[in-house]
PDB file of C-alpha atoms and ligand atoms in Angstrom:
ATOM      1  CA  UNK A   1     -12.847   0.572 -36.100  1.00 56.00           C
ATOM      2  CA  UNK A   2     -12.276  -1.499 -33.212  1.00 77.00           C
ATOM      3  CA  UNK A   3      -8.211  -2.247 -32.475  1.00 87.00           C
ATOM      4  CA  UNK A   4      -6.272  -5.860 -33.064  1.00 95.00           C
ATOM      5  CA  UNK A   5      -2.638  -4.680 -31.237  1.00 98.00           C
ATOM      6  CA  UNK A   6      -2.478  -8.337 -30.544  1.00 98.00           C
ATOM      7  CA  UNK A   7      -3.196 -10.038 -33.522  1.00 97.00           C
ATOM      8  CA  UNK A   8      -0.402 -13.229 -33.383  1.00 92.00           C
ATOM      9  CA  UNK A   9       0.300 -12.373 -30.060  1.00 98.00           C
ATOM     10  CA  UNK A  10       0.017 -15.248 -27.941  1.00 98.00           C
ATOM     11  CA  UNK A  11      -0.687 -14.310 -23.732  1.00 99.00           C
ATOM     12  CA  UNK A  12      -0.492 -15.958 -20.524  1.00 99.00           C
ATOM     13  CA  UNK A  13      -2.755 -15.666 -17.892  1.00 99.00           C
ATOM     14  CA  UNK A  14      -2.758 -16.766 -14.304  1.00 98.00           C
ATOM     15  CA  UNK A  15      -6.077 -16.195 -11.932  1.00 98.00           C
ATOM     16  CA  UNK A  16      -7.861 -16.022 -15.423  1.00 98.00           C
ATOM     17  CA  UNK A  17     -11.021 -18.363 -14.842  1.00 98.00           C
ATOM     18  CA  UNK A  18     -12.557 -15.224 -12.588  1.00 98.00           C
ATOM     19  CA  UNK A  19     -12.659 -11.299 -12.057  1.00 98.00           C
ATOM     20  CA  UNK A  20      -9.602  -9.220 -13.394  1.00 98.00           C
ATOM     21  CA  UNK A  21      -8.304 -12.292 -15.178  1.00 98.00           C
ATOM     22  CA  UNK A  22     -11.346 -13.411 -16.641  1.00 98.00           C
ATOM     23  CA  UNK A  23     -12.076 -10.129 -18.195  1.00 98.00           C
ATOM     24  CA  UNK A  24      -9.123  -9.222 -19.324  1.00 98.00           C
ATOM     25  CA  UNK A  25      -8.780 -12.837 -20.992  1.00 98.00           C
ATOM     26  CA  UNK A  26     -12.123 -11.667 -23.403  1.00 98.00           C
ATOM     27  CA  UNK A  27     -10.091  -8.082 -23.940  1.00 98.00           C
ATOM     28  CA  UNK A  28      -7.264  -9.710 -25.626  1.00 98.00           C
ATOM     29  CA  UNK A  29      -9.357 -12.232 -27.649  1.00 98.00           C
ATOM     30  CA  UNK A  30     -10.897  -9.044 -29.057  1.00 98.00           C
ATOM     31  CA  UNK A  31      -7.809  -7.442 -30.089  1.00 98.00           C
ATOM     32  CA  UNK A  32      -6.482 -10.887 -31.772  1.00 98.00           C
ATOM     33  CA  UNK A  33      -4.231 -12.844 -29.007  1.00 98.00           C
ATOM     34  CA  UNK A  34      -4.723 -16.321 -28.506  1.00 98.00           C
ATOM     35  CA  UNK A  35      -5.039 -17.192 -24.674  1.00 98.00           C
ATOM     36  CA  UNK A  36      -3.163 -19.867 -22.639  1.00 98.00           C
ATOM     37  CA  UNK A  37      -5.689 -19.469 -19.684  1.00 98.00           C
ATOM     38  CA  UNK A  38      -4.369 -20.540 -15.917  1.00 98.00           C
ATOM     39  CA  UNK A  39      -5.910 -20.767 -12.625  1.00 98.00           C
ATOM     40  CA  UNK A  40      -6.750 -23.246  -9.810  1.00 98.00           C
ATOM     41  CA  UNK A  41     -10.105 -24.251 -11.324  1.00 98.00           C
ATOM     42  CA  UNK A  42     -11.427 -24.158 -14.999  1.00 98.00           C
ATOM     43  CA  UNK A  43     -15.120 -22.214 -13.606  1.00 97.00           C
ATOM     44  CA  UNK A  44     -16.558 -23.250 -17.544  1.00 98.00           C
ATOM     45  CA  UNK A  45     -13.865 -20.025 -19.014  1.00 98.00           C
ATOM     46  CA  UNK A  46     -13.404 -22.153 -22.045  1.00 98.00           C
ATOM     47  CA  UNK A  47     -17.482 -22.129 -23.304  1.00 98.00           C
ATOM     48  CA  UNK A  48     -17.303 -18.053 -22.049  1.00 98.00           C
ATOM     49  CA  UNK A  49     -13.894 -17.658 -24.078  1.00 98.00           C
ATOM     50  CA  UNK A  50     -14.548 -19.751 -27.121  1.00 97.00           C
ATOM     51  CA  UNK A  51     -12.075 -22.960 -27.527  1.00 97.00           C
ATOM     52  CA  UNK A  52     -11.056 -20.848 -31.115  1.00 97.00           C
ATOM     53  CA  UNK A  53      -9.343 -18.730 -29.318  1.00 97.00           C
ATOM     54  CA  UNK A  54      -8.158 -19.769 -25.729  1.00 98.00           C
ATOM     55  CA  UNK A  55      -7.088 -23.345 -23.856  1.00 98.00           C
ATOM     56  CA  UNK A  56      -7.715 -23.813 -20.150  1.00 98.00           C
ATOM     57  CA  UNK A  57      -4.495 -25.532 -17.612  1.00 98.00           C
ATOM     58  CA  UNK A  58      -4.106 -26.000 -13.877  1.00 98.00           C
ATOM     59  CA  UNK A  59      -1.540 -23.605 -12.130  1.00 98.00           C
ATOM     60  CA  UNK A  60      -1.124 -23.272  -8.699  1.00 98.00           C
ATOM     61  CA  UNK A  61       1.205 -20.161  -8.903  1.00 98.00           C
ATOM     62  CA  UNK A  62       2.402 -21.258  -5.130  1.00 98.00           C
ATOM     63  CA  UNK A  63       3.941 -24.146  -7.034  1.00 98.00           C
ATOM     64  CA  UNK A  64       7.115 -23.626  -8.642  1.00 98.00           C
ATOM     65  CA  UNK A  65       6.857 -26.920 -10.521  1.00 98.00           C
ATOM     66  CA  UNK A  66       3.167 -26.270 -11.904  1.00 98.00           C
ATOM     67  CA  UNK A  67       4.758 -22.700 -13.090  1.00 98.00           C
ATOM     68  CA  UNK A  68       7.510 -24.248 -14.629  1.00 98.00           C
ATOM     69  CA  UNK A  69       4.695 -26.862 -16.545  1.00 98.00           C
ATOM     70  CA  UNK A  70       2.372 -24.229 -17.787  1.00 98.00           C
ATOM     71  CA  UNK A  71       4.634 -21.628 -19.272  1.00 98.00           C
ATOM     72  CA  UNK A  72       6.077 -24.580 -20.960  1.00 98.00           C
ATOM     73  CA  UNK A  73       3.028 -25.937 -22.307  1.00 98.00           C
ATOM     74  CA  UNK A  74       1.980 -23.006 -23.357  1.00 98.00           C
ATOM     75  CA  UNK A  75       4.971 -22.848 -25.774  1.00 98.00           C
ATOM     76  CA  UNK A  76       4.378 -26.555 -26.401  1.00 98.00           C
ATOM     77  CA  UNK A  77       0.785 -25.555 -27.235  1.00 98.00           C
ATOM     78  CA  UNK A  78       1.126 -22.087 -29.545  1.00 98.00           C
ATOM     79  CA  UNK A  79       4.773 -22.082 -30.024  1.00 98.00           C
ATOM     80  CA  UNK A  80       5.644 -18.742 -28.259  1.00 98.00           C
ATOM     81  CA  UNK A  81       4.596 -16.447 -25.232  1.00 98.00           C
ATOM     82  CA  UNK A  82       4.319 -13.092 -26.053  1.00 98.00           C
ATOM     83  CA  UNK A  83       3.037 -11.713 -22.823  1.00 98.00           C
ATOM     84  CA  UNK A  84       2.950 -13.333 -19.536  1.00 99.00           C
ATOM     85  CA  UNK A  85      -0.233 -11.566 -17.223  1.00 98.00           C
ATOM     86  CA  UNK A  86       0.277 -12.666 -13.713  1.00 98.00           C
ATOM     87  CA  UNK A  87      -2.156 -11.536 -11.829  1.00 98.00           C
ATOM     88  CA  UNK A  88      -4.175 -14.508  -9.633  1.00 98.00           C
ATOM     89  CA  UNK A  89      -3.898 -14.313  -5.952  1.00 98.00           C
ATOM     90  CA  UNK A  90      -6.068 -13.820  -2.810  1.00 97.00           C
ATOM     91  CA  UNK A  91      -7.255 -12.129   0.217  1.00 97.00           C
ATOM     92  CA  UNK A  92      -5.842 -13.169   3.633  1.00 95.00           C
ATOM     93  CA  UNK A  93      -8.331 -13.859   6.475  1.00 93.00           C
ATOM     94  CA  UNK A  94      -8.442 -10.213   7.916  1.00 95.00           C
ATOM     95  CA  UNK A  95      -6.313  -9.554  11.387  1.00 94.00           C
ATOM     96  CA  UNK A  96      -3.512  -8.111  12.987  1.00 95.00           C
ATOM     97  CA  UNK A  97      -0.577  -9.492  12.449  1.00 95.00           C
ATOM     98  CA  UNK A  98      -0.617 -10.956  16.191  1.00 95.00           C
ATOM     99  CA  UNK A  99      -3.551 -12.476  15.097  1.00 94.00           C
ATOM    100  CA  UNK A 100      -2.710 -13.740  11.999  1.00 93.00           C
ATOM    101  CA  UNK A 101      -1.509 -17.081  11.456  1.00 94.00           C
ATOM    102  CA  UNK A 102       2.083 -17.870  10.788  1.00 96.00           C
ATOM    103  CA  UNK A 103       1.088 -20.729   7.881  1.00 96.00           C
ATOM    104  CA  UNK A 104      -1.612 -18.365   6.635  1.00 96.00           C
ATOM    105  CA  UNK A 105       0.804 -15.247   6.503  1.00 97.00           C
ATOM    106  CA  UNK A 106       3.580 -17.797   4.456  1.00 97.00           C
ATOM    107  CA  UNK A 107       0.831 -19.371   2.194  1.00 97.00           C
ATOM    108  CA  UNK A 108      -0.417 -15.624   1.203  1.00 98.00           C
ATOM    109  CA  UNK A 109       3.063 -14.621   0.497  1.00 98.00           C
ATOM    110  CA  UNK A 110       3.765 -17.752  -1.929  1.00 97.00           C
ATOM    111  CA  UNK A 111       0.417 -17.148  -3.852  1.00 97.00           C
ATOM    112  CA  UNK A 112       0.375 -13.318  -4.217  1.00 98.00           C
ATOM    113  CA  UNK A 113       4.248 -12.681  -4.426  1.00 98.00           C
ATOM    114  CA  UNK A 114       6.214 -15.937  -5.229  1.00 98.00           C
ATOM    115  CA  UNK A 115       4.234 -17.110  -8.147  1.00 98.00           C
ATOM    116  CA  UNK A 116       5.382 -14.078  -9.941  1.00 98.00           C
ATOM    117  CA  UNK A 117       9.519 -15.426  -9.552  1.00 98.00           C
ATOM    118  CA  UNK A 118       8.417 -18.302 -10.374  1.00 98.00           C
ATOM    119  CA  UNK A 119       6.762 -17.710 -13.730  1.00 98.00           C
ATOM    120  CA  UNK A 120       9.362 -15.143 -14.836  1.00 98.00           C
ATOM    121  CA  UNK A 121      12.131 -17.149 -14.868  1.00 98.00           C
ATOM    122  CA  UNK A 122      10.713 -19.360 -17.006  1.00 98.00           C
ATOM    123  CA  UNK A 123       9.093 -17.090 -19.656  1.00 98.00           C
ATOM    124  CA  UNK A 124      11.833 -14.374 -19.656  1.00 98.00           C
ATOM    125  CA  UNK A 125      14.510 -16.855 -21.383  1.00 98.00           C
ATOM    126  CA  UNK A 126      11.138 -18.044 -24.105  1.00 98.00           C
ATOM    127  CA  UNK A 127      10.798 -14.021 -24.691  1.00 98.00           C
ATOM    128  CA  UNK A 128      14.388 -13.575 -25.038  1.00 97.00           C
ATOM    129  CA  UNK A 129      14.563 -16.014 -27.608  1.00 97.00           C
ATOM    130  CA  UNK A 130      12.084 -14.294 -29.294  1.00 97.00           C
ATOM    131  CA  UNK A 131      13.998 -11.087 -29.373  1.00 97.00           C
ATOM    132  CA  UNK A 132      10.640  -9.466 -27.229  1.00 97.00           C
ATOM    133  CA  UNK A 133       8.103  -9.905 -24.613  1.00 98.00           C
ATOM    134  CA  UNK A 134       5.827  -8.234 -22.236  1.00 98.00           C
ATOM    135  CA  UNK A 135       5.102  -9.192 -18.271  1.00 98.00           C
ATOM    136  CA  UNK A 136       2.391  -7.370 -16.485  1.00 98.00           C
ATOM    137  CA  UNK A 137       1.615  -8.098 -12.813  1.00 98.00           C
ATOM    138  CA  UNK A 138      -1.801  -7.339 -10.853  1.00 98.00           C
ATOM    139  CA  UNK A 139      -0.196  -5.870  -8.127  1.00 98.00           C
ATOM    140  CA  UNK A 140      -2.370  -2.869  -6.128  1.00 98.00           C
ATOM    141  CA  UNK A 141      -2.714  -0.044  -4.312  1.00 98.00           C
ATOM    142  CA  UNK A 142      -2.522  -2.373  -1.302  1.00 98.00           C
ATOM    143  CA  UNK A 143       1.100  -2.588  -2.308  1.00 98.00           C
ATOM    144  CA  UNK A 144       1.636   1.315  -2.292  1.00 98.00           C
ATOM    145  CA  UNK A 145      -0.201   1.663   1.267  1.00 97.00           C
ATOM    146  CA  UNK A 146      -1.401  -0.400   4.181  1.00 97.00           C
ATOM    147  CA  UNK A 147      -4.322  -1.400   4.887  1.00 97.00           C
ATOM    148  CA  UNK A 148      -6.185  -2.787   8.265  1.00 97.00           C
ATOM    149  CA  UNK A 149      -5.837  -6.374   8.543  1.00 97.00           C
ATOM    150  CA  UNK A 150      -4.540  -7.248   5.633  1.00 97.00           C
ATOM    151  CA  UNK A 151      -0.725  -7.512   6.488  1.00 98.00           C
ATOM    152  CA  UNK A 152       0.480 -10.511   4.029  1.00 98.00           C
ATOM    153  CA  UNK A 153      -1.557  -9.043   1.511  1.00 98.00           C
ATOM    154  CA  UNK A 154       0.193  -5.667   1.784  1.00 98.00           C
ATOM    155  CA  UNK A 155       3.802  -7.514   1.872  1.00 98.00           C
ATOM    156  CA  UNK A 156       3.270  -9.939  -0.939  1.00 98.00           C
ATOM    157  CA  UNK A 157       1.778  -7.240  -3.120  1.00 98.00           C
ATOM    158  CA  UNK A 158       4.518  -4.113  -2.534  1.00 98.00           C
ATOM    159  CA  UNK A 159       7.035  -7.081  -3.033  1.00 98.00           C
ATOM    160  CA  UNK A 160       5.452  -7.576  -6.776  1.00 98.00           C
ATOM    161  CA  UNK A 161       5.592  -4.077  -7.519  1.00 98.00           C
ATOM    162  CA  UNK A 162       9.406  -4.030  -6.749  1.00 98.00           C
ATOM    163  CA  UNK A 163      10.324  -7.597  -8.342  1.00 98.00           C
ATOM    164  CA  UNK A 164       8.588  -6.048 -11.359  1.00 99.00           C
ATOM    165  CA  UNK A 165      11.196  -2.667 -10.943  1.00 98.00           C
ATOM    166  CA  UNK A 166      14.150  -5.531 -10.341  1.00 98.00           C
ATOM    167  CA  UNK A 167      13.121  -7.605 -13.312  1.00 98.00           C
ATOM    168  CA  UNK A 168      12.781  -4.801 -15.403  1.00 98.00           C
ATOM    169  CA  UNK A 169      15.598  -2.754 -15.663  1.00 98.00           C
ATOM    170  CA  UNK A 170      17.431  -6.353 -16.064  1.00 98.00           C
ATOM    171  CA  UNK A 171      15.594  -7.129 -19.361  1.00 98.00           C
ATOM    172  CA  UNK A 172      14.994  -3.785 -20.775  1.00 98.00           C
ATOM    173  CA  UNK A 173      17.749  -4.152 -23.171  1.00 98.00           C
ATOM    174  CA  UNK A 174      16.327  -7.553 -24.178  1.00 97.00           C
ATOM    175  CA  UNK A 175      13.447  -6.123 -25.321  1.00 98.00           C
ATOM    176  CA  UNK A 176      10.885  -7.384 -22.456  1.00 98.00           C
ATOM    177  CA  UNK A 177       9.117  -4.794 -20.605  1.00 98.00           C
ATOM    178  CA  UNK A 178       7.816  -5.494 -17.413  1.00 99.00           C
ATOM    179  CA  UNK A 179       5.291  -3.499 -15.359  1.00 99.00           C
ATOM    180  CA  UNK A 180       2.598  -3.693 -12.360  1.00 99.00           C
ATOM    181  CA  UNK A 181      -0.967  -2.544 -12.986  1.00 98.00           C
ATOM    182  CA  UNK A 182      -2.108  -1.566  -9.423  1.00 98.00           C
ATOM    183  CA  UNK A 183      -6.152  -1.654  -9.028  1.00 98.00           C
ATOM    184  CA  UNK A 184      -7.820   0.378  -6.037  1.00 98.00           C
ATOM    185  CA  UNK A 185     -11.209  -1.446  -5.403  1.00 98.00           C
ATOM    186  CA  UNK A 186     -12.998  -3.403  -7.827  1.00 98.00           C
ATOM    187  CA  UNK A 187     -16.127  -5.258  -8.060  1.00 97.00           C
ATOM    188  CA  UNK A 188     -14.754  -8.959  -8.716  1.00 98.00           C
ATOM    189  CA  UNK A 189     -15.868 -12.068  -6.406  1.00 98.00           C
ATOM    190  CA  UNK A 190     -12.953 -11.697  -4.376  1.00 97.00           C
ATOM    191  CA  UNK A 191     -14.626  -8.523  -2.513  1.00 96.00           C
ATOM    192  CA  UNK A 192     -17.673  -9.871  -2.519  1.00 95.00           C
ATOM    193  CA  UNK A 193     -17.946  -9.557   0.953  1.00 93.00           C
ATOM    194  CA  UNK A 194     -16.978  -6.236   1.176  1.00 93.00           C
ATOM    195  CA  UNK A 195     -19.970  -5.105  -1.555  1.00 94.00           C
ATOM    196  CA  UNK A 196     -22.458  -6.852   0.125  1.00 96.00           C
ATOM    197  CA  UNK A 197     -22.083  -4.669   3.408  1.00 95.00           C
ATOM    198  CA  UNK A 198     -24.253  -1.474   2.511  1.00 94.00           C
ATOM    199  CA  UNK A 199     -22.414   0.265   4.923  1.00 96.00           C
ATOM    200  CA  UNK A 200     -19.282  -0.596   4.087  1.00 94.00           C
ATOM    201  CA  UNK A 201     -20.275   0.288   0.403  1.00 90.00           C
ATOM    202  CA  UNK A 202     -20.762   3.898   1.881  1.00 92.00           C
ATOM    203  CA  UNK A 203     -17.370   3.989   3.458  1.00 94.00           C
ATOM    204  CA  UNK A 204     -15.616   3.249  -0.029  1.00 93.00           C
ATOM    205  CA  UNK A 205     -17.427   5.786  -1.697  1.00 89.00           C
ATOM    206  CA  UNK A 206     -16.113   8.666   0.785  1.00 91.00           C
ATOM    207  CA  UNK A 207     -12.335   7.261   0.367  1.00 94.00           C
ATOM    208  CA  UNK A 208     -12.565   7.086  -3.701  1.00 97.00           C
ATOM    209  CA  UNK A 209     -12.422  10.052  -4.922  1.00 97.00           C
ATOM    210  CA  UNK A 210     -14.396   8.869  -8.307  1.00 98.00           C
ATOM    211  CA  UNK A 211     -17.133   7.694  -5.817  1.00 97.00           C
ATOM    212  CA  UNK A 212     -17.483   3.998  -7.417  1.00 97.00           C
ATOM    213  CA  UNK A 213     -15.623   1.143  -7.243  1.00 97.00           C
ATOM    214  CA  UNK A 214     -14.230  -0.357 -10.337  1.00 98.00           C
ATOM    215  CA  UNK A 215     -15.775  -2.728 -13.241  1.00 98.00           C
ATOM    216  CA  UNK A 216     -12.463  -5.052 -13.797  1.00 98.00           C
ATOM    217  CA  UNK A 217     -12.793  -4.509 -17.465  1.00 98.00           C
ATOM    218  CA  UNK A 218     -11.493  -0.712 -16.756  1.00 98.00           C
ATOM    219  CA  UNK A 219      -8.569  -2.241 -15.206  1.00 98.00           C
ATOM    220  CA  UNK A 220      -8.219  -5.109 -18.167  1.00 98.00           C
ATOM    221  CA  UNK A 221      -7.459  -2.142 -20.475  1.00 98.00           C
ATOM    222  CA  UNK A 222      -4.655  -0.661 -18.447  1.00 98.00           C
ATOM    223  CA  UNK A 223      -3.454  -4.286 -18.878  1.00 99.00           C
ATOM    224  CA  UNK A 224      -3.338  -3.963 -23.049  1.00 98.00           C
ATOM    225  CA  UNK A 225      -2.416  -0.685 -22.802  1.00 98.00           C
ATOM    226  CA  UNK A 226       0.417  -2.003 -21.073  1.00 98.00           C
ATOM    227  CA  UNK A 227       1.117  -4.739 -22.917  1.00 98.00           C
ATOM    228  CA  UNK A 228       0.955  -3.132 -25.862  1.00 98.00           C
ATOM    229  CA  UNK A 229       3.017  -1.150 -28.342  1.00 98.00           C
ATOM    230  CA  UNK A 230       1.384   1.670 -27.287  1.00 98.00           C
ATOM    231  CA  UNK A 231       3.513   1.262 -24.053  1.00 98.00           C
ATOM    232  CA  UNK A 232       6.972   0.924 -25.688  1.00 98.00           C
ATOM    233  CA  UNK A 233       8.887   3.373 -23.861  1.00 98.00           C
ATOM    234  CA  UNK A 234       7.369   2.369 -20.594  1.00 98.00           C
ATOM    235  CA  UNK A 235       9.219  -0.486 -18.287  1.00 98.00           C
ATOM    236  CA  UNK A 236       9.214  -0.784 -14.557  1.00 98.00           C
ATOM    237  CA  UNK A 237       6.298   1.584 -13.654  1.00 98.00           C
ATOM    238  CA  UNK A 238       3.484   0.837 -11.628  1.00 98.00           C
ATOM    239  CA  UNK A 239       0.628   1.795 -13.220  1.00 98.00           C
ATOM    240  CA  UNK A 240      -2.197   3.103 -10.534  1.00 98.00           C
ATOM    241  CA  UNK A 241      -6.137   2.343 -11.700  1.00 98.00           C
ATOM    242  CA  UNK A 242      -7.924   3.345  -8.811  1.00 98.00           C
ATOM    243  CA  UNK A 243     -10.644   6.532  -9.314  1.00 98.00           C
ATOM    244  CA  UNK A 244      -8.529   8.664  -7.552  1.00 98.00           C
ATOM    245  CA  UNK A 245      -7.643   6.504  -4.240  1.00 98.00           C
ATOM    246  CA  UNK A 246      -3.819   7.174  -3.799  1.00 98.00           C
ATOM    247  CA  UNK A 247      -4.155  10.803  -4.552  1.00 97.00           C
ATOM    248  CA  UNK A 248      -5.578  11.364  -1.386  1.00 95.00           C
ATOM    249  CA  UNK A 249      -3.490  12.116   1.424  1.00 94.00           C
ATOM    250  CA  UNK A 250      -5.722  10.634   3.808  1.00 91.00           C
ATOM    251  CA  UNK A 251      -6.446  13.850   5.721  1.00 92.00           C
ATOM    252  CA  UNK A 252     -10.403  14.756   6.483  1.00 89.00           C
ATOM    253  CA  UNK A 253     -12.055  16.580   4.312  1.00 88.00           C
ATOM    254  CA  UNK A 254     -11.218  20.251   6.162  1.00 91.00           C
ATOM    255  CA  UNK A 255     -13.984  22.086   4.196  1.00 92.00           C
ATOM    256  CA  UNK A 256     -16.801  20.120   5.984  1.00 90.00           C
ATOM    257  CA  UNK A 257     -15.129  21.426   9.456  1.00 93.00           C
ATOM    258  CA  UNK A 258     -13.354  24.483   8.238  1.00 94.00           C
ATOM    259  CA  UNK A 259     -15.823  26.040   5.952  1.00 90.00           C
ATOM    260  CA  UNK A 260     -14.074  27.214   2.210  1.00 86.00           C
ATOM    261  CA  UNK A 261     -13.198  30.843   0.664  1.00 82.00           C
TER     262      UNK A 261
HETATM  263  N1  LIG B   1     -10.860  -6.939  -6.277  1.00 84.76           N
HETATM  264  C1  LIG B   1     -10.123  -5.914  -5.848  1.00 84.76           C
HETATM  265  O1  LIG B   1     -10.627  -4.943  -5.274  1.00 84.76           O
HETATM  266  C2  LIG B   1      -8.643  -5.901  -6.114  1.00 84.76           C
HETATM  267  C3  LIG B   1      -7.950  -4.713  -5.865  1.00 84.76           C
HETATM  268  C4  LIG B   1      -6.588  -4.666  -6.142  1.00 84.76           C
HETATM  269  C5  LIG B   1      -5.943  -5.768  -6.665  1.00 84.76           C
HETATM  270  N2  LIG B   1      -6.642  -6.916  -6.886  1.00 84.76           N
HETATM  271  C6  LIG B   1      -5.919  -8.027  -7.481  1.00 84.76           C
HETATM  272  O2  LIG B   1      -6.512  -8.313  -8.731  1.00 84.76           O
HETATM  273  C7  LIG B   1      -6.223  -9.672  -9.070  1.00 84.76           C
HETATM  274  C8  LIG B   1      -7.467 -10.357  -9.550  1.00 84.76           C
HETATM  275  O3  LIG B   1      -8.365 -10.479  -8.482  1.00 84.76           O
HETATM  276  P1  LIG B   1      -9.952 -10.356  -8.675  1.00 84.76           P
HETATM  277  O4  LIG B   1     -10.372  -9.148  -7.944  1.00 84.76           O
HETATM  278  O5  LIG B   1     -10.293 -10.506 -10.094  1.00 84.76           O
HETATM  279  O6  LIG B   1     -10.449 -11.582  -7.780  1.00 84.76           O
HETATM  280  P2  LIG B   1     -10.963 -13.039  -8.166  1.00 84.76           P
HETATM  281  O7  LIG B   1     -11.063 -13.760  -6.890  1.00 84.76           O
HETATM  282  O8  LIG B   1     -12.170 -12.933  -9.031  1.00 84.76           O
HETATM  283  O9  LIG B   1      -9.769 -13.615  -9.046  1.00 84.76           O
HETATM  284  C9  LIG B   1      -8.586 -14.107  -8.474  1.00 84.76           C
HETATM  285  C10 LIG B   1      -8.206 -15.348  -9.227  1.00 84.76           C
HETATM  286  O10 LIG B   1      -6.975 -15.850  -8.704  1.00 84.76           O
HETATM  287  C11 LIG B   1      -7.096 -17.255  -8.621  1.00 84.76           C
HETATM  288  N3  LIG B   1      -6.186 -17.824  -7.645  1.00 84.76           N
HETATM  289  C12 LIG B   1      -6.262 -17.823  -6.285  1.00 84.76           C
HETATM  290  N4  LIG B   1      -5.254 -18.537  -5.752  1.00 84.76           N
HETATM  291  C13 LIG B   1      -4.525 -18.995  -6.797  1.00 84.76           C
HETATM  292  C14 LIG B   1      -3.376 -19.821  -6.901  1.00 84.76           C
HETATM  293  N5  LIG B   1      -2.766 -20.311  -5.799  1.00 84.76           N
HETATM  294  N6  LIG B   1      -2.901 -20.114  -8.132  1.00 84.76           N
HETATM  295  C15 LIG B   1      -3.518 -19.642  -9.239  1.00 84.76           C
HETATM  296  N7  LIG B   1      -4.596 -18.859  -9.212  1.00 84.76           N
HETATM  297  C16 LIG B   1      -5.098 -18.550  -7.999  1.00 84.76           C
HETATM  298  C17 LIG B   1      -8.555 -17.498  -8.241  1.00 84.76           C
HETATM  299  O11 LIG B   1      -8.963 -18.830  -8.514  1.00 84.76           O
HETATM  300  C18 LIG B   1      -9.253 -16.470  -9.099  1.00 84.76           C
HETATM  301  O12 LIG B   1      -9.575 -16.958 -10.369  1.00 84.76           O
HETATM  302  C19 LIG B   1      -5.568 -10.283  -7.835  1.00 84.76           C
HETATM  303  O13 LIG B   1      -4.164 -10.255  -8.002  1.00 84.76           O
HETATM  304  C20 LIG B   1      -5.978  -9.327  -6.726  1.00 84.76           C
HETATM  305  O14 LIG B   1      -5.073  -9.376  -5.644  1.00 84.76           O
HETATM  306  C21 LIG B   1      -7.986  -7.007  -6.626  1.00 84.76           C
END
């Protein structure tokens, strides 16, 4: 028998028209939430989501004042938030940081980091109200390590996994839980790029230890898990979802040079 844990449950999503977002939108429709979907662009959602069941608004998370406006009419719309899933954001052009721009290094930190601030302090007072409520964050492993090239990405996202620790041990005796899912590499549009270099493709397989990058849908169910009840003791904790990525040291693999036994 398949699970409802969010039956009533209204959720808030941001990046949710694509990838992580997208799927994990369709997750908690089939366990019984109603969805206040959020991104930059609609991408037809609604007809994949069913209008029963979900309602599409613009939200720049950069934008403090189109935060403010959606968490509000989400409450306007289903009369409560029950969980607030931030997780839209994107990829930097890739560079050093002498070579990356000063505007573009700002703009990435505003998307990927800000927008969570901004949200929270608008939906933890709503779940406060309510006595309860849930935020989850897409941060990732990018924001446990670093990465080449990708140094605004790797700031904006280890600053979500601490404003999620900082948030959370703030509200935990309000009754809101607040965690960071972090993904390793998964197969969404925004690495599009990086699957459609066969060789490339070959170098993630040798660094995950699972061999595969991720379907999104097998991060979307840390997300419930999360955001469940079946998470009730767990606040502040970033959750890794990577095949086996961040287990690795990083050293070669000696047996291939060293010989075993
Ligand atoms: N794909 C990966 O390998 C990977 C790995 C780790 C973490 N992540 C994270 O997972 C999350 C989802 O990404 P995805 O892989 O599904 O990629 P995606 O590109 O399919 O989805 C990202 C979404 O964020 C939205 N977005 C971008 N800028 C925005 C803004 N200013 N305001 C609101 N929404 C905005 C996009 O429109 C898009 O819908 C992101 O937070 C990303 O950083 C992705």
């Amino acid at each position: 028998m398949s699970r409802r844990r969010f039956s009533d449950q209204v959720v808030f999503v941001t990046g949710g028209s694509s990838g992580l977002g997208a799927d994990t939108c369709e997750l908690f429709i089939q366990e019984g939430a109603k969805v206040f979907v959020t991104d930059i662009l609609e991408r037809d959602i609604i007809k994949r989501l069913g209008a029963d069941n979900a309602c599409f608004h613009t939200c720049d998370v950069s934008n403090p004042e189109d935060c403010e406006n959606a968490i509000k009419a989400c409450v306007e719309k289903y009369g409560r938030l029950d969980v607030l899933f931030h997780n839209g954001a994107r990829l930097p052009p890739l560079g050093d940081v002498v070579q990356h721009d000063v505007k573009a290094f700002q703009d990435i930190i505003s998307t990927n980091l800000n927008g969570l601030f901004y949200l929270s302090r608008v939906a933890i007072p709503q779940m406060r109200e309510q006595g309860k409520g849930n935020i989850i964050a897409t941060a990732s492993i990018s924001g446990l390590g670093g990465d080449y090239g990708l140094s605004s990405y790797n700031a904006a996202k280890a600053g979500t996994v601490n404003l999620v620790r900082s948030m959370a041990i703030q509200h935990a005796k309000e009754g809101i839980r607040i965690n960071s899912v972090c993904p390793g590499y998964m197969l969404t549009p925004m690495t599009q790029a990086m699957q459609d270099s066969a060789e490339l493709g070959e170098e993630f397989k040798k660094v995950i230890p699972m061999g595969r990058g991720a379907d999104p849908k097998e991060i979307g169910r840390a997300v419930l898990f999360l955001a469940s009840d079946d998470a009730s003791y767990i606040t502040g904790h970033a959750l890794t979802v990577d095949g086996g990525t961040m287990a690795h040291t990083g050293f070669p693999q000696y047996t291939n040079f060293l010989g075993s036994g």
